[in-house]
Coordinates of C-alpha atoms and ligand atoms in Angstrom, one line a residue:
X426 CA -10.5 22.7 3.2
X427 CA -6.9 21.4 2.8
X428 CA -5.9 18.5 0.0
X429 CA -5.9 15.1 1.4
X430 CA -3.2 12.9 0.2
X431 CA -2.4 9.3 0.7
X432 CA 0.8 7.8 1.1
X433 CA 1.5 3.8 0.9
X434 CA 4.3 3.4 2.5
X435 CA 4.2 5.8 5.0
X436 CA 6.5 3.8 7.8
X437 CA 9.7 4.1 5.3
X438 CA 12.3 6.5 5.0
X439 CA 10.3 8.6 2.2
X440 CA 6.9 8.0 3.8
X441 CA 7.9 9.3 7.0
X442 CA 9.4 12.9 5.0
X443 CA 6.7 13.2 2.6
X444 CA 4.0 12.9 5.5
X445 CA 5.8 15.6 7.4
X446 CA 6.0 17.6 4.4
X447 CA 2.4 17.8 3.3
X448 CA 0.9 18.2 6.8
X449 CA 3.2 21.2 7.3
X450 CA 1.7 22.1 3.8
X451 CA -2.2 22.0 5.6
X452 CA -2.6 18.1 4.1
X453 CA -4.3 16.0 6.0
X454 CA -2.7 13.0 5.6
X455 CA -3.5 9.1 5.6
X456 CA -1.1 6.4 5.7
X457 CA -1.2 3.0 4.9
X458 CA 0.7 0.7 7.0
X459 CA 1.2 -2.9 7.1
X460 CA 0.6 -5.2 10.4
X461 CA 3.5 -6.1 11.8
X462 CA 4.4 -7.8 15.6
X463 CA 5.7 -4.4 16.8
X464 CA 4.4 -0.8 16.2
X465 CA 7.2 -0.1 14.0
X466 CA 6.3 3.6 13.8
X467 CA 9.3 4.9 15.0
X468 CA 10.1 7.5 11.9
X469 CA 6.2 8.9 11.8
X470 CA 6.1 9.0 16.0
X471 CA 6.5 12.5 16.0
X472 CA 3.7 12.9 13.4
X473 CA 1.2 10.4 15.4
X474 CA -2.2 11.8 17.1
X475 CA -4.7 10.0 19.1
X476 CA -7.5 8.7 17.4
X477 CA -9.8 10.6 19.8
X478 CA -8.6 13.8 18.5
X479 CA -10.9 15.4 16.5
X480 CA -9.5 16.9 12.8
X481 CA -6.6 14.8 13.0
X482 CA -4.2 15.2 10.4
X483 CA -2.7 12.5 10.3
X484 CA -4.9 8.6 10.0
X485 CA -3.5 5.1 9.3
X486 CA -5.0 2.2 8.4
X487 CA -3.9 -1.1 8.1
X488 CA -3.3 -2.7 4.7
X489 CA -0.9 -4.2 2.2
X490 CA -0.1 -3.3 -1.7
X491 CA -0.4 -7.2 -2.5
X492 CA -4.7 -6.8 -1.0
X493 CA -6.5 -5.7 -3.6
X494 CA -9.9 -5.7 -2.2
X495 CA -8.1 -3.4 1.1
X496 CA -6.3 -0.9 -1.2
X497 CA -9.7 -0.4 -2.9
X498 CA -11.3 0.0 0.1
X499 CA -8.9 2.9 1.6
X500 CA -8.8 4.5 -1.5
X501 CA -13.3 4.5 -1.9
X502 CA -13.1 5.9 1.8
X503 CA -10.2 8.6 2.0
X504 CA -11.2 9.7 -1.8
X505 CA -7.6 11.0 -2.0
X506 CA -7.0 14.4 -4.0
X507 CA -3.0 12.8 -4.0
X508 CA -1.9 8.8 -3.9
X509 CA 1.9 8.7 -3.2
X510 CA 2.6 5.1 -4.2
X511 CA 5.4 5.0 -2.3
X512 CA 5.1 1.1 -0.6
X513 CA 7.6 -1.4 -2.0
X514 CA 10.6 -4.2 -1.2
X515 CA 13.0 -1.8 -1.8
X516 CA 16.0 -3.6 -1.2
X517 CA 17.6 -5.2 -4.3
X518 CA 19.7 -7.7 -2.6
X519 CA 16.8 -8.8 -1.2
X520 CA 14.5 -8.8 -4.2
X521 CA 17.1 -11.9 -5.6
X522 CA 16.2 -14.3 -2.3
X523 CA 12.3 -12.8 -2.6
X524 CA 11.2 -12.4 -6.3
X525 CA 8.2 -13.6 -6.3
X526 CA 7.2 -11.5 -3.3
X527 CA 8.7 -8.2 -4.8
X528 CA 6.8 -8.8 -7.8
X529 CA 3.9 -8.7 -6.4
X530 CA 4.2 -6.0 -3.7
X531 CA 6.4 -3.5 -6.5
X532 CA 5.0 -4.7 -9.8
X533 CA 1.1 -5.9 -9.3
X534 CA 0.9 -3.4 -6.4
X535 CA 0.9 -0.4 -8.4
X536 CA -2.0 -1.8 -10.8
X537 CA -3.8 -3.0 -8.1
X538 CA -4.3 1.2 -6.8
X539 CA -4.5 2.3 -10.7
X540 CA -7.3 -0.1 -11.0
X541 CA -8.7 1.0 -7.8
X542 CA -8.9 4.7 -8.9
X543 CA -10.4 3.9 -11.9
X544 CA -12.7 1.6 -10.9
X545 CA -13.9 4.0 -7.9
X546 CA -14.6 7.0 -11.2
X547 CA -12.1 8.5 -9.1
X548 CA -9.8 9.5 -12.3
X549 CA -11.0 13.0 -12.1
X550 CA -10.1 13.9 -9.2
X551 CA -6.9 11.5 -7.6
X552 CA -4.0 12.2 -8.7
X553 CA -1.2 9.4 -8.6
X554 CA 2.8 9.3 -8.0
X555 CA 4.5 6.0 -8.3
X556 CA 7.8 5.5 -6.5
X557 CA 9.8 4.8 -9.8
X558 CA 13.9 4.5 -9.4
X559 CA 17.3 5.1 -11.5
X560 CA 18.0 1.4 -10.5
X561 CA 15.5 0.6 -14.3
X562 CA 18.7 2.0 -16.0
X563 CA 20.6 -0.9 -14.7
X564 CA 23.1 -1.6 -16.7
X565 CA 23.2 2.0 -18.4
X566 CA 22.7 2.4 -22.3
X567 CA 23.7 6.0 -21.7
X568 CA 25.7 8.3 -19.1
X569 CA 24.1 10.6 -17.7
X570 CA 20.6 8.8 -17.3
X571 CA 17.4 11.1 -18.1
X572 CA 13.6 10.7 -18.9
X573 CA 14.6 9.3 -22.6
X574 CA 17.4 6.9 -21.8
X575 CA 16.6 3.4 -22.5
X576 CA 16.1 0.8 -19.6
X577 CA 18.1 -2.8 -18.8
X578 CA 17.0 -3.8 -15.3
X579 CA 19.2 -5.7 -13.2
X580 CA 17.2 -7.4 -10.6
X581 CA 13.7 -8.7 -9.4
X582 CA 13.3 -5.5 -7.6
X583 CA 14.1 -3.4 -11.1
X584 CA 11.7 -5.8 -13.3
X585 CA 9.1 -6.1 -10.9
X586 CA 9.2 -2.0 -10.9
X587 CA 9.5 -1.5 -14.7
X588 CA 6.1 -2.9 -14.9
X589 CA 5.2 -0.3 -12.1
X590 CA 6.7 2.4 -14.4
X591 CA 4.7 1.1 -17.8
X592 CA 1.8 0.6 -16.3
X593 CA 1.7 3.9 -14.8
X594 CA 2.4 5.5 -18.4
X595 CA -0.3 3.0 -20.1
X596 CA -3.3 3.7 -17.8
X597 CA -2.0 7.1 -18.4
X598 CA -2.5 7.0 -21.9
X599 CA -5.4 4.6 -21.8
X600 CA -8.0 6.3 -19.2
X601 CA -6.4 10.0 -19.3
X602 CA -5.3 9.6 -15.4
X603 CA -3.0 12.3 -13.3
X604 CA -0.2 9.6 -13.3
X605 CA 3.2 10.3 -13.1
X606 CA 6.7 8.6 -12.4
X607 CA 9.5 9.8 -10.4
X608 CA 12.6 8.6 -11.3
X609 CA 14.1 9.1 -8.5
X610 CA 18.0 8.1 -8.0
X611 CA 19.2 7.0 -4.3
X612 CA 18.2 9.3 -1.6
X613 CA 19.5 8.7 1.8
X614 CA 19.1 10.2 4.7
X615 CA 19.2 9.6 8.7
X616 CA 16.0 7.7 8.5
X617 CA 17.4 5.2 5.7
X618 CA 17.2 1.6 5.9
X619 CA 20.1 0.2 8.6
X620 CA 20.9 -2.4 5.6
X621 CA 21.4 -0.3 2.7
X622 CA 25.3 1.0 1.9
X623 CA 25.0 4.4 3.4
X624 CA 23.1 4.0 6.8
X625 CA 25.2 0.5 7.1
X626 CA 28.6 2.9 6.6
X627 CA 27.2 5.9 8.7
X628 CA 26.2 3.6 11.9
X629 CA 29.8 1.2 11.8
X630 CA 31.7 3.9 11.6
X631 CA 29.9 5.8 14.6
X632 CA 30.4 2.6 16.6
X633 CA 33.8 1.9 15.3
X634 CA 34.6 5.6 17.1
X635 CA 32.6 4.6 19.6
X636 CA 35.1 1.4 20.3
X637 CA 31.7 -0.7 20.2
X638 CA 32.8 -2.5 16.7
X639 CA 36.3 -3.5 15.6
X640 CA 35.3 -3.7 11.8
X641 CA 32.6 -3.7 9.1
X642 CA 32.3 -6.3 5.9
X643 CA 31.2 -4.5 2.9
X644 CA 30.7 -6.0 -0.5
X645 CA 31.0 -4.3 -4.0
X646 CA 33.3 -1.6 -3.4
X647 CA 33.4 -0.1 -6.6
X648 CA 29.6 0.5 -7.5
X649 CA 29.0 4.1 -8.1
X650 CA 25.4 6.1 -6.8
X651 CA 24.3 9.6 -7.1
X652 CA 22.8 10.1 -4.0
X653 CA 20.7 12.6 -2.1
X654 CA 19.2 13.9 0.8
X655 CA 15.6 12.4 0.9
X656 CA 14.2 15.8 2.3
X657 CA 15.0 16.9 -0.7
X658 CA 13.2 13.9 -3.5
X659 CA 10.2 14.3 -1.2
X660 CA 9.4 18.1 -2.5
X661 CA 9.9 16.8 -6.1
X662 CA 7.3 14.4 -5.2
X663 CA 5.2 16.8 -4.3
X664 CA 6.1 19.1 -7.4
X665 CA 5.5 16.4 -9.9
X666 CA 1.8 16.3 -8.4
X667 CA 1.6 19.7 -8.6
X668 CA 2.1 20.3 -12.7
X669 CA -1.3 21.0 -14.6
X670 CA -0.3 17.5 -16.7
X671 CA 1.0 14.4 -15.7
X672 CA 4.7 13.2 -16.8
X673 CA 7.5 11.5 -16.0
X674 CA 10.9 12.9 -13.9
X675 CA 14.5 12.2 -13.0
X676 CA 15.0 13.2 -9.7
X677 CA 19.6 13.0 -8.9
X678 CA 22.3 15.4 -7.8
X679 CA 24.0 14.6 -11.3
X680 CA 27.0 14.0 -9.3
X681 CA 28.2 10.4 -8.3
X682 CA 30.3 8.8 -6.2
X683 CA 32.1 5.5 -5.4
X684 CA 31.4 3.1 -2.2
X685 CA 34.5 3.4 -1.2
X686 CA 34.9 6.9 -1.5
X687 CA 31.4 7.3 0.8
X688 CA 33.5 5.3 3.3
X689 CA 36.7 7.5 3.0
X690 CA 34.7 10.6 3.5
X691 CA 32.3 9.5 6.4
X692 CA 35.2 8.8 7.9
X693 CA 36.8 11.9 7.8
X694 CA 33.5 13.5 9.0
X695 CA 34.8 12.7 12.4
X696 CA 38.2 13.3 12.2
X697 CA 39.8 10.0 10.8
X698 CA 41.8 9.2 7.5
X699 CA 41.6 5.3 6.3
X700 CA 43.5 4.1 3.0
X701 CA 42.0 1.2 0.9
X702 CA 44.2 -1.5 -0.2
X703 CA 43.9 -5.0 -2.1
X704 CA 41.5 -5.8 -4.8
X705 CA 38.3 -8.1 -5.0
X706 CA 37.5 -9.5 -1.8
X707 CA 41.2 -9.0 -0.3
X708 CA 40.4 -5.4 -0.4
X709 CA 41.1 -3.3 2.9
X710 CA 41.0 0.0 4.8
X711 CA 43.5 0.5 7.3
X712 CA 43.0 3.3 9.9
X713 CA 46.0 5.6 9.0
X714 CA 45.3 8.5 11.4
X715 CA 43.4 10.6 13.7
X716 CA 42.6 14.3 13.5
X717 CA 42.2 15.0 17.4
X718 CA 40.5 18.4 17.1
X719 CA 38.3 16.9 14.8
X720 CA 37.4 13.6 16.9
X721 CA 37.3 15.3 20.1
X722 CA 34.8 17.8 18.7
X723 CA 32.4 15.1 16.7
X724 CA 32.8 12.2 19.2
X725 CA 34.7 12.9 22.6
X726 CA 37.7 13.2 24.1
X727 CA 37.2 9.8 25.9
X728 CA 37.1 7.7 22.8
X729 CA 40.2 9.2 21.3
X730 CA 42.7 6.8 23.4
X731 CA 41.5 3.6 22.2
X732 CA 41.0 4.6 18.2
X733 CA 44.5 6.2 18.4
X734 CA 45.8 2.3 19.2
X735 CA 44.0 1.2 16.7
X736 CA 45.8 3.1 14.0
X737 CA 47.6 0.2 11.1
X738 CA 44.3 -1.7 11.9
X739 CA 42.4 -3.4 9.1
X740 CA 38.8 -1.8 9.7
X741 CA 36.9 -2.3 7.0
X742 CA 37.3 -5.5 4.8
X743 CA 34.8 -7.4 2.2
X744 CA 32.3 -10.2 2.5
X745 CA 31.6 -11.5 -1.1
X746 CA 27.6 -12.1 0.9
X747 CA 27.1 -8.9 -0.5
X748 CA 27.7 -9.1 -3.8
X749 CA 24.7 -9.2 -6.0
X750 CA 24.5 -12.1 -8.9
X751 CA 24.3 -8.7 -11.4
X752 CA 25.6 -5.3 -10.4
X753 CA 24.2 -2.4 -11.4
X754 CA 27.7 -0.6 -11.2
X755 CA 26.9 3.0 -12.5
X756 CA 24.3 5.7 -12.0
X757 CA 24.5 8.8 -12.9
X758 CA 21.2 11.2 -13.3
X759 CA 20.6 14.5 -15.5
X760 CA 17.2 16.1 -14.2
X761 CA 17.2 19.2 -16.3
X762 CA 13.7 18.3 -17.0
X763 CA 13.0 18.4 -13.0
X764 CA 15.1 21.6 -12.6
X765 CA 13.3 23.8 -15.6
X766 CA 10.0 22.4 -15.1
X767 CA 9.3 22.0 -11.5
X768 CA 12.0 24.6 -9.9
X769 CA 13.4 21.8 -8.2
X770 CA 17.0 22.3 -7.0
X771 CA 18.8 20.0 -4.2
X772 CA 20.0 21.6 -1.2
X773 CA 21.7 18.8 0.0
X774 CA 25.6 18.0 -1.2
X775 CA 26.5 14.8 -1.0
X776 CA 29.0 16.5 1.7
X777 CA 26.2 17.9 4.0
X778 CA 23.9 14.6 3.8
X779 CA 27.3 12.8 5.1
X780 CA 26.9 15.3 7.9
X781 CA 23.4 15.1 8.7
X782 CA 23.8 11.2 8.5
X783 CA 26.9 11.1 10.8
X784 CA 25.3 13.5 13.5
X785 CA 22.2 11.4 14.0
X786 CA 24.1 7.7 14.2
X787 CA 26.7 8.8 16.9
X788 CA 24.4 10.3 18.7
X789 CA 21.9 7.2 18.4
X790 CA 24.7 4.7 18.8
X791 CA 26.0 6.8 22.3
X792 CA 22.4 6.3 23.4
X793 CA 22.8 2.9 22.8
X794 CA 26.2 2.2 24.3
X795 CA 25.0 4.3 27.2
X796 CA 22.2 2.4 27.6
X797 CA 24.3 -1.2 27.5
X798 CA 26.7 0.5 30.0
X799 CA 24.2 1.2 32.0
X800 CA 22.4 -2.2 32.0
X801 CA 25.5 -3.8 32.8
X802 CA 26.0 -1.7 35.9
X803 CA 22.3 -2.2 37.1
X804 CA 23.5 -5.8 36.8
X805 CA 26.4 -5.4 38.7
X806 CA 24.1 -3.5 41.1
X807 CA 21.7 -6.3 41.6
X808 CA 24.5 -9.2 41.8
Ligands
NAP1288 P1 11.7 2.0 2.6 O1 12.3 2.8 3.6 O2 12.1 0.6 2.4 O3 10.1 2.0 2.8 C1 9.3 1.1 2.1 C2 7.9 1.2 2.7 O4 7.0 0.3 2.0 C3 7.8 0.8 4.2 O5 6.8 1.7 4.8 C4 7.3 -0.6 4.1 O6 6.6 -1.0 5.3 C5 6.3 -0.5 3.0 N1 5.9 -1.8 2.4 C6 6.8 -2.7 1.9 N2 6.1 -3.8 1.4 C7 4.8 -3.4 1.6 C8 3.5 -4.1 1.2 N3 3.5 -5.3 0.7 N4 2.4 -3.4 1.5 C9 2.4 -2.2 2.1 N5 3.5 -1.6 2.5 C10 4.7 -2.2 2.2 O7 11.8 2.7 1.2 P2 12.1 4.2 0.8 O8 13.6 4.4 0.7 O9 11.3 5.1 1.7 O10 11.6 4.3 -0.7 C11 10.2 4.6 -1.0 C12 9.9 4.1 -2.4 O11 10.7 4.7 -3.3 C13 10.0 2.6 -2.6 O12 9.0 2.2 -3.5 C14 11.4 2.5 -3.2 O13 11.4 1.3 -4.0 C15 11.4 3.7 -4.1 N6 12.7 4.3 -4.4 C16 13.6 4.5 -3.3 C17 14.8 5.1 -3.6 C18 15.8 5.5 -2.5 O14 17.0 5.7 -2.8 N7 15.4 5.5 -1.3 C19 15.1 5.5 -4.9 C20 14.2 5.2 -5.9 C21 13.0 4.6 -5.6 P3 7.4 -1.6 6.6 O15 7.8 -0.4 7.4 O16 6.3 -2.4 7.2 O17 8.5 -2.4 6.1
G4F1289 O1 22.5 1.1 -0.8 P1 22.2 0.0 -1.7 O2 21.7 -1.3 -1.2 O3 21.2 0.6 -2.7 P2 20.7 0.3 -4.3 O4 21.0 -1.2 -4.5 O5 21.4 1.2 -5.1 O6 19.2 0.5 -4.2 C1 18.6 1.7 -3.6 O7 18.5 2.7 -4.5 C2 17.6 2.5 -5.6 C3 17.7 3.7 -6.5 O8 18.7 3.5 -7.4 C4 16.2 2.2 -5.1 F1 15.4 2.0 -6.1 C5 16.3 1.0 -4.1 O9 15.0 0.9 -3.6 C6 17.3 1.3 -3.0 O10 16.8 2.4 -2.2 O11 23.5 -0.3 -2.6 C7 24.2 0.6 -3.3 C8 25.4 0.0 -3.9 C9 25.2 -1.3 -4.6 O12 26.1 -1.2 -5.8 C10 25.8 -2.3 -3.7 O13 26.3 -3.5 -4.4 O14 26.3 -0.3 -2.8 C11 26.9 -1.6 -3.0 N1 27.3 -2.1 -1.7 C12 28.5 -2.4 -1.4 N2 28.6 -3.0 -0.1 C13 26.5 -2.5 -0.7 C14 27.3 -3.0 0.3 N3 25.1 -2.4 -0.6 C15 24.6 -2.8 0.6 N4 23.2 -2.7 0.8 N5 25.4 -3.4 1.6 C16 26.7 -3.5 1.5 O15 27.4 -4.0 2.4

């Protein structure tokens, strides 16, 4: 018999990974997933089987992290050998206009399954990973971050998950439970959030090629992330559950990189050089030039025309809507501990995630300009 694992959060970016992960691994996996008006499946679609199939490995049910009585409920009937606590409001931005919410959900969500393992005697045999994140270093006490650096959160969605963190550790230490935190710094990837910094570069820039945008607002240009590939942070996950005792792991590249250098080199993925200018919120880039081999090659010969008049155009500016009301500006992770105790080793470069991330957004923002195209000329059709 293969491990069953569950995975809150199994819709998101990591979910949808870590599911496919551990099923090719002979896990059969169950997934909790909120209600919503649509299916909003679209990253686990691949993974999906009918419900009339017998020895699925793959089963959702519907629930929510802030529904006690439901989590405990899942968790009495799946009797999970691994909980991924991967469910959360993970946007920080966000987390300011919803704090009360993200509380809740990231903070009381992670006791609510703690207490639900504990209180099902299923300490023994469920073992626990909570979605922990560089963003509790905030405003960093130390550079690089690791395991042992002291933590200064610097929003709702970092408070609300430094109680998910120390609650972890205490019930831990209090009831001798499998519970461990990754610490995981950002992880990107083509299934990322369409509002967060990377996915929001990686999809303007495919339609600013694809002359279906003129220009894209940004905020804090200055902020610096180490980021990876989520493919990658999902076998950590897995590692951590892995070890014979339960601990606590920094999961980066130890590399990190500015917003603005993101942009510069996602743009250069296909071909084109831009130049920032201007400071604060008069802060620019100005297309400078195109590399036609390149272009032609990653986006097509068609499109070159109209981005070659557009060179000494301002396309990318900034929208102080952005900002946050405190900045975490700097994160930077060591995970020696993750490298010499769990084997763990990116594959990704930050270079070859740009890649990956660039690929998949032309090719779904074609789809999409196809598609308008085409609806237009139906209309035309029909007039
Ligand atoms: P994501 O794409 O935003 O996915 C979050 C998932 O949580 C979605 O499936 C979402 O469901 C679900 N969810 C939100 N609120 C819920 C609730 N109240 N009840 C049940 N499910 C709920 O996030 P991600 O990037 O995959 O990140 C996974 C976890 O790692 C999160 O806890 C995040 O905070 C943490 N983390 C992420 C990073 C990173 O760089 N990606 C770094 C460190 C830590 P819907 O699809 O219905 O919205
Ligand atoms: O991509 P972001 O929104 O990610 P952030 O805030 O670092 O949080 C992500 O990583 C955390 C791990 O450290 C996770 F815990 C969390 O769940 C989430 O996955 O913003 C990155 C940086 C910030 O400094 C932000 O101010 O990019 C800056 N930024 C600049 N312009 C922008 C924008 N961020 C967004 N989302 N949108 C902008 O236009």
């Amino acid at each position: 018999m293969g491990k069953v694992a569950l995975i809150t959060g199994i819709t998101g970016q990591d979910g949808a990974y870590l599911a496919e992960y551990l099923i090719k691994k002979g896990y059969t996996v169950h997934g909790i997933k909120r209600r919503s008006s649509m299916f909003n499946t679209d990253r686990i679609d691949h993974l999906y089987q009918d419900p009339h199939i017998e020895d699925r490995n793959l089963i959702l049910h519907y629930g929510d992290l802030t529904d006690s009585l439901n989590l405990t409920r899942i968790i009495g009937e799946v009797q999970p050998d691994e909980i991924y606590n991967l469910a959360a409001m993970s946007h920080v931005k966000v987390s300011f206009d919803t704090p009360e919410y993200t509380a809740n959900a990231d903070g009381l969500g992670v006791l609510r399954i703690l207490e639900a393992v504990r209180l099902l005697n299923l300490v023994p045999k469920s073992r626990i990973y909570q979605a922990s994140t560089s963003e509790l270093y905030g405003l960093v006490q130390e550079v690089p971050q690791k395991e042992t650096t002291p933590f200064y959160p610097r929003s709702p969605y970092a408070v609300a998950k430094l109680y998910g963190y120390w609650i972890t550790v205490n019930y831990r230490e209090a009831y001798n439970m499998h519970a461990s935190n990754g610490i995981l710094f950002n992880h990107e990837s083509p299934l990322r959030g369409e509002t967060f910094v990377t996915r929001k570069v990686t999809r303007a820039i495919s339609r600013i090629a694809l002359n279906m945008q003129k220009k894209v607002y940004m905020g804090n240009l200055s902020s610096k992330r180490d980021w990876g590939h989520a493919k990658d942070y999902v076998r950590a996950m897995h590692a951590i559950l892995q070890q014979e005792k339960p601990s606590d792991y920094v999961i980066a590249t130890g590399i990190t990189t500015t917003i603005r250098d993101f942009i510069q080199m996602a743009f250069a993925e296909i071909g084109v050089e831009v130049s920032f200018h201007g400071e604060g919120v008069d802060e620019v880039a100005v297309l400078r030039s195109v590399d036609e081999k390149i272009f032609k090659n990653k986006i097509g010969e068609v499109y070159l025309e109209d981005l070659k008049k557009r060179i000494g155009e301002e396309i990318v500016g900034v929208d102080p809507q952005y900002f946050r009301p405190t900045e975490v500006e700097l994160l930077i992770g060591d995970a020696t501990k993750a490298r010499t105790q769990l084997g763990w080793e990116p594959q990704y470069s930050l270079e070859t995630l740009i890649e990956d991330m660039m690929l998949s957004d032309v090719k779904l923002m074609k789809k999409e300009s196809y598609l308008r195209e085409g609806g237009y000329k139906i209309l035309n059709y029909f007039e």
